[in-house]
Coordinates of C-alpha atoms in Angstrom, one line a residue:
M1 CA -11.1 -28.6 -48.2
T2 CA -10.1 -32.3 -47.5
I3 CA -7.0 -34.3 -47.2
E4 CA -6.8 -38.0 -48.1
D5 CA -5.0 -40.8 -46.2
W6 CA -1.4 -41.1 -46.9
A7 CA -1.0 -37.6 -48.7
F8 CA 2.2 -36.9 -47.2
P9 CA 5.7 -38.8 -47.5
T10 CA 6.9 -40.6 -44.4
S11 CA 10.0 -38.5 -44.3
I12 CA 8.5 -35.1 -43.5
E13 CA 9.1 -33.3 -40.3
T14 CA 7.3 -30.0 -40.6
L15 CA 3.9 -29.9 -42.0
S16 CA 1.8 -26.2 -42.1
L17 CA -1.7 -26.4 -43.2
Q18 CA -3.3 -23.4 -41.7
S19 CA -6.2 -21.5 -43.2
N20 CA -7.3 -24.0 -45.4
R21 CA -11.0 -24.6 -44.1
L22 CA -9.6 -28.2 -43.7
R23 CA -12.2 -30.5 -42.1
F24 CA -11.2 -34.2 -41.2
T25 CA -13.2 -36.8 -43.0
Q26 CA -10.5 -39.2 -43.3
F27 CA -9.4 -41.7 -40.4
Q28 CA -5.8 -41.9 -41.1
T29 CA -4.8 -38.6 -42.3
F30 CA -1.2 -38.3 -40.7
M31 CA -0.9 -42.3 -39.6
N32 CA 2.4 -42.6 -41.5
L33 CA 4.2 -39.6 -40.4
E34 CA 6.4 -41.3 -37.7
N35 CA 9.1 -38.4 -38.3
L36 CA 6.7 -35.4 -37.9
R37 CA 7.6 -33.0 -35.5
T38 CA 5.7 -30.1 -35.9
L39 CA 2.1 -29.9 -37.3
S40 CA 0.0 -26.5 -38.0
L41 CA -3.5 -26.4 -38.6
E42 CA -5.0 -23.5 -37.0
Y43 CA -7.4 -21.4 -38.6
N44 CA -9.4 -24.3 -40.1
R45 CA -12.7 -25.8 -39.6
I46 CA -11.9 -29.0 -38.1
T47 CA -14.8 -29.9 -35.3
H48 CA -13.4 -33.5 -34.3
I49 CA -10.3 -35.6 -34.0
T50 CA -10.8 -39.5 -34.5
P51 CA -8.7 -41.7 -32.2
W52 CA -6.8 -42.5 -35.6
T53 CA -5.9 -39.0 -36.8
F54 CA -2.3 -39.0 -35.0
T55 CA -1.8 -42.5 -34.6
N56 CA 2.1 -43.4 -35.2
C57 CA 2.8 -39.9 -34.7
T58 CA 5.2 -40.6 -32.0
S59 CA 7.6 -37.9 -32.6
L60 CA 5.2 -35.1 -33.0
S61 CA 6.2 -32.2 -30.3
D62 CA 4.2 -29.0 -31.4
L63 CA 0.7 -29.5 -32.6
N64 CA -1.1 -26.3 -33.2
L65 CA -4.9 -26.5 -33.4
N66 CA -5.9 -22.9 -32.7
S67 CA -9.1 -21.4 -33.9
N68 CA -10.8 -24.2 -35.0
E69 CA -14.4 -25.6 -34.1
L70 CA -13.3 -28.6 -31.7
G71 CA -15.9 -29.3 -28.9
W72 CA -13.8 -31.8 -26.9
L73 CA -10.6 -33.4 -26.0
N74 CA -10.3 -36.8 -24.7
S75 CA -7.5 -39.6 -23.9
S76 CA -7.6 -41.1 -27.5
H77 CA -6.8 -38.3 -29.3
F78 CA -3.2 -38.3 -28.4
A79 CA -2.5 -41.8 -27.5
D80 CA 0.5 -42.1 -30.0
C81 CA 1.9 -38.5 -29.2
I82 CA 4.5 -39.7 -26.6
S83 CA 6.7 -36.7 -27.5
L84 CA 4.2 -34.0 -27.4
S85 CA 5.7 -31.0 -25.7
S86 CA 3.2 -28.1 -26.9
L87 CA -0.5 -28.3 -27.6
N88 CA -2.3 -25.0 -28.5
A89 CA -6.1 -25.5 -28.6
Q90 CA -7.2 -22.0 -28.0
S91 CA -10.1 -20.5 -29.5
N92 CA -12.0 -23.4 -30.2
Q93 CA -15.5 -24.7 -28.8
I94 CA -14.0 -27.2 -26.5
G95 CA -16.4 -27.8 -23.1
L96 CA -14.6 -31.1 -21.9
I97 CA -11.6 -32.4 -21.1
G98 CA -12.3 -36.4 -20.9
P99 CA -10.4 -38.2 -18.0
G100 CA -6.7 -39.1 -18.9
T101 CA -6.1 -36.8 -21.6
F102 CA -3.0 -35.8 -20.7
T103 CA -2.2 -38.2 -17.9
H104 CA 0.2 -40.2 -20.4
L105 CA 1.8 -36.9 -21.7
T106 CA 4.9 -37.0 -19.7
S107 CA 7.0 -34.5 -22.2
M108 CA 4.2 -31.9 -22.0
A109 CA 5.5 -28.4 -21.4
R110 CA 2.8 -26.1 -22.9
I111 CA -0.9 -26.4 -23.0
N112 CA -3.0 -23.5 -24.5
L113 CA -6.9 -23.8 -23.7
A114 CA -7.9 -20.2 -23.7
Y115 CA -10.8 -18.9 -25.0
N116 CA -12.8 -22.2 -24.9
R117 CA -15.9 -23.3 -23.4
L118 CA -14.5 -25.2 -20.0
T119 CA -16.7 -25.3 -17.3
E120 CA -14.5 -27.9 -15.2
L121 CA -11.0 -29.4 -15.0
P122 CA -10.7 -33.1 -14.4
T123 CA -9.9 -34.0 -10.9
E124 CA -9.5 -37.7 -10.3
S125 CA -7.6 -38.8 -13.5
G126 CA -4.7 -37.4 -12.5
D127 CA -4.2 -35.4 -15.7
F128 CA -2.8 -32.5 -13.6
W129 CA -0.8 -34.7 -11.2
N130 CA 2.5 -35.2 -10.6
K131 CA 3.4 -33.3 -13.9
A132 CA 5.9 -30.5 -14.9
I133 CA 3.8 -28.3 -17.5
T134 CA 5.9 -25.1 -17.7
Y135 CA 3.1 -23.1 -19.2
L136 CA -0.9 -24.0 -18.4
Y137 CA -3.3 -21.3 -20.1
L138 CA -6.8 -21.8 -19.3
S139 CA -7.8 -18.2 -19.1
S140 CA -11.4 -17.0 -20.8
N141 CA -13.6 -20.2 -20.3
Y142 CA -16.5 -20.7 -18.4
I143 CA -14.9 -22.7 -15.3
T144 CA -16.8 -22.3 -12.3
S145 CA -14.5 -23.4 -9.5
V146 CA -11.2 -25.1 -8.6
R147 CA -12.3 -28.2 -7.3
S148 CA -10.3 -30.3 -4.5
N149 CA -7.5 -32.5 -6.0
T150 CA -7.4 -30.4 -9.5
F151 CA -3.6 -29.9 -9.4
I152 CA -1.5 -32.2 -7.1
N153 CA 2.2 -32.0 -6.9
F154 CA 1.9 -30.0 -10.0
T155 CA 5.1 -28.2 -11.5
A156 CA 4.7 -25.1 -13.5
H157 CA 6.4 -21.5 -14.6
T158 CA 2.9 -19.9 -15.4
V159 CA -0.9 -21.1 -14.7
Q160 CA -3.3 -18.7 -16.2
L161 CA -6.9 -19.2 -14.8
S162 CA -8.1 -15.5 -15.3
D163 CA -11.3 -14.4 -16.8
N164 CA -13.5 -17.2 -16.0
Q165 CA -16.5 -17.9 -13.8
I166 CA -14.9 -19.1 -10.8
A167 CA -16.5 -18.5 -7.6
Y168 CA -14.7 -21.3 -5.4
V169 CA -11.4 -22.3 -4.9
N170 CA -11.8 -25.6 -2.8
S171 CA -9.6 -27.2 -0.2
N172 CA -6.8 -28.8 -1.5
A173 CA -7.5 -27.4 -5.1
F174 CA -3.7 -26.7 -5.4
L175 CA -1.9 -29.3 -3.4
D176 CA 1.8 -29.4 -3.0
C177 CA 2.1 -27.2 -6.0
Q178 CA 5.4 -25.5 -7.6
V179 CA 4.9 -22.4 -9.5
S180 CA 7.7 -20.7 -10.2
S181 CA 6.5 -17.3 -11.8
T182 CA 2.7 -16.6 -11.5
L183 CA -0.6 -18.3 -10.7
T184 CA -3.3 -16.0 -11.5
L185 CA -6.9 -16.0 -11.2
T186 CA -7.9 -12.2 -11.6
G187 CA -11.3 -11.4 -13.6
N188 CA -13.3 -14.0 -11.8
P189 CA -16.2 -13.8 -9.5
L190 CA -14.3 -15.2 -6.6
K191 CA -15.9 -15.3 -3.3
V192 CA -14.7 -18.0 -1.3
I193 CA -11.3 -19.7 -0.7
Q194 CA -11.7 -22.7 1.3
P195 CA -9.4 -23.7 4.3
Y196 CA -6.0 -25.5 2.9
A197 CA -6.7 -24.2 -0.6
W198 CA -3.0 -23.7 -1.3
N199 CA -1.7 -26.5 0.9
G200 CA 2.0 -26.7 0.8
G201 CA 4.4 -26.1 -2.0
Y202 CA 6.1 -23.0 -3.4
I203 CA 4.0 -20.4 -5.6
R204 CA 6.0 -17.3 -6.5
Q205 CA 3.3 -15.1 -7.0
I206 CA -0.4 -15.7 -6.2
D207 CA -2.7 -12.9 -8.2
L208 CA -6.3 -12.8 -6.5
A209 CA -6.7 -9.1 -7.2
S210 CA -9.7 -7.3 -7.9
M211 CA -12.5 -9.9 -7.2
E212 CA -15.1 -10.6 -4.8
I213 CA -13.8 -12.5 -1.8
Q214 CA -15.9 -11.6 1.4
Y215 CA -13.6 -13.1 3.8
L216 CA -10.7 -15.2 4.6
P217 CA -10.9 -18.3 6.9
S218 CA -8.4 -20.1 8.9
N219 CA -5.9 -21.6 7.2
A220 CA -6.9 -20.2 3.8
F221 CA -3.3 -20.3 2.9
H222 CA -1.4 -23.0 4.9
D223 CA 1.9 -24.1 4.7
V224 CA 2.7 -22.4 1.2
S225 CA 5.7 -20.0 0.8
G226 CA 6.2 -17.4 -2.4
H227 CA 6.9 -14.0 -3.1
A228 CA 3.9 -12.3 -3.5
L229 CA 0.3 -12.9 -2.5
S230 CA -2.0 -10.0 -4.1
L231 CA -5.5 -9.9 -2.4
Y232 CA -6.1 -6.2 -3.0
S233 CA -9.2 -4.7 -4.3
N234 CA -11.6 -7.4 -3.1
T235 CA -14.4 -7.0 -0.5
I236 CA -12.9 -8.8 2.3
S237 CA -14.5 -7.4 5.6
Y238 CA -12.8 -9.8 8.0
I239 CA -9.8 -12.0 8.6
Q240 CA -10.2 -15.1 10.8
P241 CA -7.4 -16.1 13.0
S242 CA -4.6 -18.0 11.4
A243 CA -5.8 -17.3 7.9
F244 CA -2.0 -17.3 6.9
N245 CA -0.6 -20.3 8.9
H246 CA 2.8 -21.6 8.4
I247 CA 3.4 -19.4 5.5
S248 CA 6.4 -17.6 4.1
F249 CA 6.1 -14.8 1.7
T250 CA 7.6 -11.8 0.6
T251 CA 4.8 -9.8 0.7
I252 CA 1.2 -9.8 1.6
D253 CA -0.9 -7.2 -0.3
L254 CA -4.2 -6.6 1.6
R255 CA -5.0 -3.0 0.3
Y256 CA -8.0 -1.6 -0.8
N257 CA -10.5 -3.9 0.7
G258 CA -13.0 -3.3 3.7
I259 CA -11.6 -5.0 6.5
Q260 CA -13.1 -4.0 9.8
D261 CA -12.1 -6.9 11.9
I262 CA -9.3 -9.1 12.4
L263 CA -10.4 -11.9 14.8
G264 CA -7.3 -13.0 16.2
A265 CA -3.8 -13.9 15.3
M266 CA -3.4 -13.6 11.4
F267 CA 0.0 -15.8 11.2
N268 CA 1.5 -18.6 13.3
S269 CA 5.0 -19.1 12.7
S270 CA 5.0 -17.6 9.6
S271 CA 7.3 -14.9 8.0
V272 CA 6.4 -12.1 5.7
T273 CA 8.8 -8.9 4.6
Y274 CA 6.2 -6.5 3.4
L275 CA 2.5 -6.4 4.7
Y276 CA 0.1 -4.0 3.2
L277 CA -3.0 -3.4 5.3
N278 CA -3.6 0.2 3.9
D279 CA -7.0 1.6 2.5
N280 CA -9.2 -0.5 4.9
E281 CA -11.7 0.1 7.6
L282 CA -9.8 -0.9 10.7
T283 CA -10.7 0.9 13.7
N284 CA -8.5 -1.0 16.1
L285 CA -6.1 -4.0 16.2
L286 CA -5.9 -6.7 18.8
P287 CA -2.6 -7.4 21.0
M288 CA -2.2 -10.6 19.1
T289 CA -3.0 -9.4 15.7
F290 CA 0.3 -9.8 14.3
Y291 CA 1.7 -12.4 17.0
D292 CA 4.7 -14.7 16.2
L293 CA 5.3 -12.9 12.7
S294 CA 8.6 -11.7 11.2
L295 CA 8.1 -8.2 9.4
Y296 CA 10.3 -5.6 8.2
Y297 CA 7.4 -3.3 6.7
L298 CA 4.0 -2.8 7.8
T299 CA 1.3 -0.1 6.4
L300 CA -1.7 0.8 8.0
K301 CA -2.4 4.2 6.5
Y302 CA -5.9 5.2 5.4
N303 CA -7.8 3.3 8.2
K304 CA -9.7 4.3 10.8
L305 CA -7.6 3.8 14.0
V306 CA -8.4 5.9 17.0
T307 CA -5.3 5.0 19.1
Y308 CA -1.9 3.9 18.2
P309 CA -1.9 0.3 18.4
A310 CA 1.0 -0.4 20.8
D311 CA 0.2 -3.7 21.9
A312 CA -0.2 -5.2 18.5
L313 CA 3.0 -3.5 17.0
S314 CA 5.0 -4.6 20.1
V315 CA 5.7 -7.9 19.1
L316 CA 7.1 -7.2 15.8
G317 CA 11.0 -6.3 15.0
L318 CA 9.7 -3.7 12.3
Q319 CA 12.1 -1.3 10.6
T320 CA 9.2 0.5 8.9
I321 CA 5.8 1.6 10.1
D322 CA 3.2 4.1 8.4
L323 CA 0.0 4.7 10.4
S324 CA -0.6 8.0 8.5
H325 CA -4.2 9.0 7.8
N326 CA -6.0 7.3 10.7
E327 CA -7.8 9.2 13.4
I328 CA -5.0 8.8 16.3
S329 CA -5.0 11.6 18.6
S330 CA -2.1 10.4 21.1
I331 CA 0.6 8.0 21.5
P332 CA 0.9 6.4 24.8
D333 CA 4.2 6.0 26.8
G334 CA 6.2 3.0 25.9
S335 CA 4.5 2.6 22.7
F336 CA 7.8 2.1 20.8
D337 CA 9.7 0.4 23.7
A338 CA 10.0 -2.8 21.6
E339 CA 10.8 -1.1 18.3
T340 CA 14.3 -1.1 18.8
S341 CA 15.1 -1.8 15.1
L342 CA 12.8 0.4 13.9
R343 CA 14.3 2.8 11.3
T344 CA 11.2 5.0 9.6
L345 CA 8.0 6.0 11.7
I346 CA 5.2 7.9 9.5
L347 CA 2.2 9.3 11.7
D348 CA 1.1 12.0 9.1
S349 CA -2.5 13.3 9.2
N350 CA -3.8 12.1 12.1
Y351 CA -5.1 14.2 15.4
I352 CA -2.0 13.9 17.5
T353 CA -1.8 17.1 19.8
H354 CA 1.4 16.1 21.5
L355 CA 4.8 14.6 21.7
Q356 CA 5.8 13.7 25.3
A357 CA 9.0 13.4 26.9
G358 CA 11.0 10.2 26.3
L359 CA 8.4 8.8 23.7
F360 CA 11.1 8.0 21.3
D361 CA 13.8 7.0 23.7
S362 CA 13.8 3.4 22.7
L363 CA 14.2 4.5 18.8
L364 CA 18.1 4.1 18.7
L365 CA 18.3 3.2 15.0
V366 CA 15.5 5.4 13.7
T367 CA 16.7 7.6 10.7
R368 CA 13.2 9.2 9.8
I369 CA 10.2 10.4 12.0
S370 CA 7.4 12.2 10.2
V371 CA 4.4 13.6 12.2
A372 CA 3.1 16.2 9.8
E373 CA -0.3 17.3 9.3
N374 CA -1.5 16.8 13.0
Q375 CA -2.7 19.0 15.5
L376 CA 0.6 19.3 17.4
T377 CA 0.8 22.0 20.2
F378 CA 3.4 20.6 22.2
V379 CA 6.6 19.1 21.7
A380 CA 8.6 18.0 24.8
D381 CA 11.9 19.2 25.5
E382 CA 15.0 17.0 24.6
L383 CA 12.4 15.0 22.3
L384 CA 15.4 13.8 20.0
E385 CA 17.9 13.0 23.1
N386 CA 18.6 9.2 22.0
T387 CA 18.1 9.5 18.1
E388 CA 21.6 10.1 17.1
K389 CA 20.9 8.3 13.8
L390 CA 18.0 10.4 12.7
S391 CA 18.4 11.9 9.5
S392 CA 14.9 13.4 8.8
L393 CA 12.1 15.1 11.3
D394 CA 8.7 16.4 9.8
L395 CA 6.7 18.6 12.0
S396 CA 5.6 20.5 9.4
D397 CA 1.6 21.4 8.9
N398 CA 0.7 21.4 12.8
L399 CA -0.1 24.0 15.7
L400 CA 3.3 24.5 17.2
Y401 CA 3.7 28.2 18.7
H402 CA 7.0 27.3 20.4
I403 CA 9.9 24.9 19.2
P404 CA 12.1 23.6 22.3
T405 CA 15.6 22.1 22.6
L406 CA 15.4 18.9 20.4
G407 CA 18.5 17.4 21.3
G408 CA 19.8 16.4 24.6
E409 CA 23.0 17.3 26.8
N410 CA 25.0 14.3 25.2
T411 CA 23.3 14.2 21.9
M412 CA 25.1 14.7 18.6
I413 CA 22.9 14.4 15.7
S414 CA 24.7 15.1 12.3
G415 CA 23.0 15.8 8.8
I416 CA 19.6 16.1 10.1
S417 CA 16.9 17.8 8.1
I418 CA 14.0 19.4 10.0
N419 CA 10.6 20.7 8.5
M420 CA 8.9 23.0 10.7
E421 CA 6.9 25.0 7.7
S422 CA 3.4 25.8 8.2
N423 CA 3.4 26.0 12.0
P424 CA 2.4 29.4 13.9
I425 CA 5.5 29.5 15.3
E426 CA 6.0 32.5 17.7
S427 CA 9.2 31.3 19.9
L428 CA 12.2 29.4 19.6
A429 CA 14.5 27.8 22.4
K430 CA 17.4 29.8 22.8
D431 CA 19.6 26.3 22.4
L432 CA 17.2 25.1 20.0
F433 CA 20.2 23.8 17.9
R434 CA 22.1 22.1 20.6
G435 CA 23.4 18.6 19.9
M436 CA 22.9 18.9 16.1
E437 CA 25.6 19.7 13.6
A438 CA 25.3 20.3 9.7
G439 CA 22.0 19.5 8.1
S440 CA 18.9 22.0 7.6
I441 CA 15.9 23.2 8.7
Q442 CA 12.8 24.7 7.2
L443 CA 11.5 27.2 9.7
S444 CA 8.9 29.6 7.8
T445 CA 6.7 31.4 10.0
S446 CA 5.3 34.9 10.0
N447 CA 4.6 35.0 13.7
L448 CA 8.1 34.8 15.3
Q449 CA 8.7 37.0 18.4
C450 CA 11.8 38.5 17.4
G451 CA 13.7 39.2 20.6
C452 CA 17.4 38.3 21.5
S453 CA 16.6 34.9 22.3
V454 CA 15.4 34.2 19.0
Y455 CA 18.2 36.1 17.2
Q456 CA 20.6 34.3 19.2
S457 CA 19.1 31.0 18.5
L458 CA 19.2 31.7 14.6
L459 CA 22.7 33.3 14.9
N460 CA 23.9 30.0 16.5
A461 CA 22.5 27.4 14.4
T462 CA 24.7 24.7 13.4
V463 CA 22.6 23.5 10.6
M464 CA 21.4 25.5 7.0
I465 CA 18.2 27.5 7.6
G466 CA 16.2 27.4 4.4
G467 CA 15.0 30.3 2.6
T468 CA 13.3 32.9 4.4
A469 CA 13.8 31.8 8.2
A470 CA 11.0 33.9 9.6
T471 CA 9.1 37.3 9.7
C472 CA 8.7 39.0 13.0
S473 CA 5.1 40.0 14.2
Y474 CA 6.5 41.4 17.2
P475 CA 8.0 43.7 18.9
Q476 CA 5.9 46.2 16.9
Y477 CA 8.9 47.9 15.4
L478 CA 10.1 44.8 13.7
N479 CA 6.5 43.7 12.4
G480 CA 6.9 42.3 9.1
T481 CA 10.8 42.3 9.2
S482 CA 12.3 39.4 7.6
L483 CA 15.3 37.2 9.3
F484 CA 17.4 36.1 5.8
I485 CA 19.7 33.5 6.3
A486 CA 23.0 33.3 3.8
S487 CA 25.7 31.3 4.3
A488 CA 24.9 30.6 8.1
Y489 CA 25.0 34.2 8.4
I490 CA 21.7 36.1 9.6
S491 CA 21.0 39.7 8.8
L492 CA 18.2 42.1 9.7
D493 CA 17.4 45.1 8.2
H494 CA 16.3 46.7 11.6
S495 CA 18.2 47.3 14.5
L496 CA 18.0 45.1 17.3
E497 CA 19.8 45.8 20.5
C498 CA 20.0 42.9 23.1
E499 CA 20.4 45.0 26.4
P500 CA 18.4 45.7 28.1
V501 CA 16.0 44.5 25.6
N502 CA 15.0 40.7 26.9
L503 CA 12.8 37.9 25.5
S504 CA 12.1 35.5 28.5
Y505 CA 10.3 32.2 27.9
S506 CA 9.2 28.8 29.7
Q507 CA 8.5 25.7 27.9
P508 CA 5.0 25.8 27.6
S509 CA 2.4 22.9 28.8
I510 CA 0.0 21.4 26.4
N511 CA -2.0 24.4 24.5
V512 CA 0.0 26.9 26.6
I513 CA 2.3 29.7 25.5
D514 CA 4.1 31.4 28.2
L515 CA 5.8 34.5 26.9
S516 CA 6.9 37.9 28.3
W517 CA 8.5 40.9 26.8
S518 CA 10.5 43.9 28.3
P519 CA 11.6 46.0 25.3
D520 CA 13.6 49.2 25.9
N521 CA 12.6 52.1 23.7
S522 CA 16.3 53.0 22.8
S523 CA 16.1 49.6 20.5
A524 CA 13.7 51.5 18.0
D525 CA 16.5 53.7 16.5
N526 CA 18.0 52.9 13.4
S527 CA 21.7 51.9 14.0
S528 CA 22.9 48.5 12.8
A529 CA 23.0 46.0 15.2
D530 CA 26.6 44.0 15.5
S531 CA 26.1 40.5 13.9
S532 CA 27.8 39.4 17.1
S533 CA 24.9 40.8 19.3

């Protein structure tokens, strides 16, 4: 189908010619349409646009060329389209954007060139310099790199560069850019980010996930701010010093890489709220790794850290630290001295064997401590002496035989939840619940040495004891007997005379339990024990 020149009345404002197998064979098809605002030419067979096709179309604002056979765009095609704000030319065969194609289009708000054959973007002609284009779609082309000076002082809501062949983002590729939503490069074989690639400006979300980035050089991200920087699921093995220099992001996500080394201070005068370094291969952290960083939440879970990185973490004002699923065996004294603002400490699934006296003394604001699934055999007396705001303590799935007095003389912890399940607990401190009021404790064990000290400890509990508190294994006549808890009342379905039966214990050293019994045979009768015994 062809259309003769001057075929349409000059007053027309909207013209739809889609799906007509249209080819341009005339030179001045729309030359007289000075009032034309919307032109739809999608799903035709248009192979080229002449310099005269849109002559005098000064009012044209919305041009749809989707799904044609265009091979290129250049500066002559839209010379008179000074009002053009939306250009849709996706699903063509465009392999070239000539210099200056968009330079003069100051009203342009939307460009869609997805699903074409572009291999590069113009750099020196200013097509994306000092421009405000709300939506720029360049995904599913064959672009091999984002070269230096491609985007300078460029403002947009969304920039899509996904599913190309981009292997490099060069220095100053995005210079002083403002992107209020998302800049996406996913689906590319991106391997290298050069220094100062994102230099200055604000980009709310930079999505670089699931590609082939191998390392982050110094100043890879320099003086840029935003909300989220996603680098997860790449192949990053190391990070050079100052890779994130003078940046401000709410979240930096480096999960699921192969990071083995952080070679120096990652940040310099930077602000990050959430930092995700979990699921990597880190075995240690340098003392300067996080120097000069303002941070709220840090996760290092699922790494290979063998020692608690106290020096690296001591410079942070952290509120949450997650170091679960590492290979840490001990926590040195003073590890938390600088963590006075810490609220949550997670150390699950390590190899920690003991929690020594004074370890948590500086954690005045902590509300949750979890050391579940470790190899704890020793917990110091009065471990929680200064943690009066603590509401959750999880020591489940360990090797604890004795539970000491956790609170201090002057401690008052209200509403605490304590999980001691899946420990081979044999003895309880007589004043186990000193300094605690309200709350609950999970204390299931089948190994309890049920003497008067244990009975009195549970009887005097100021917290609710969940489910079946414990099953006695000793003395023999109480073997298999359960202590049931109901409304803070303990009942025992066998007699237990507390005089002269006596259980004495001492707080064990690491890996040592010191228990001694002196039972009286008269306690084996079936008379009921008074609940106040």
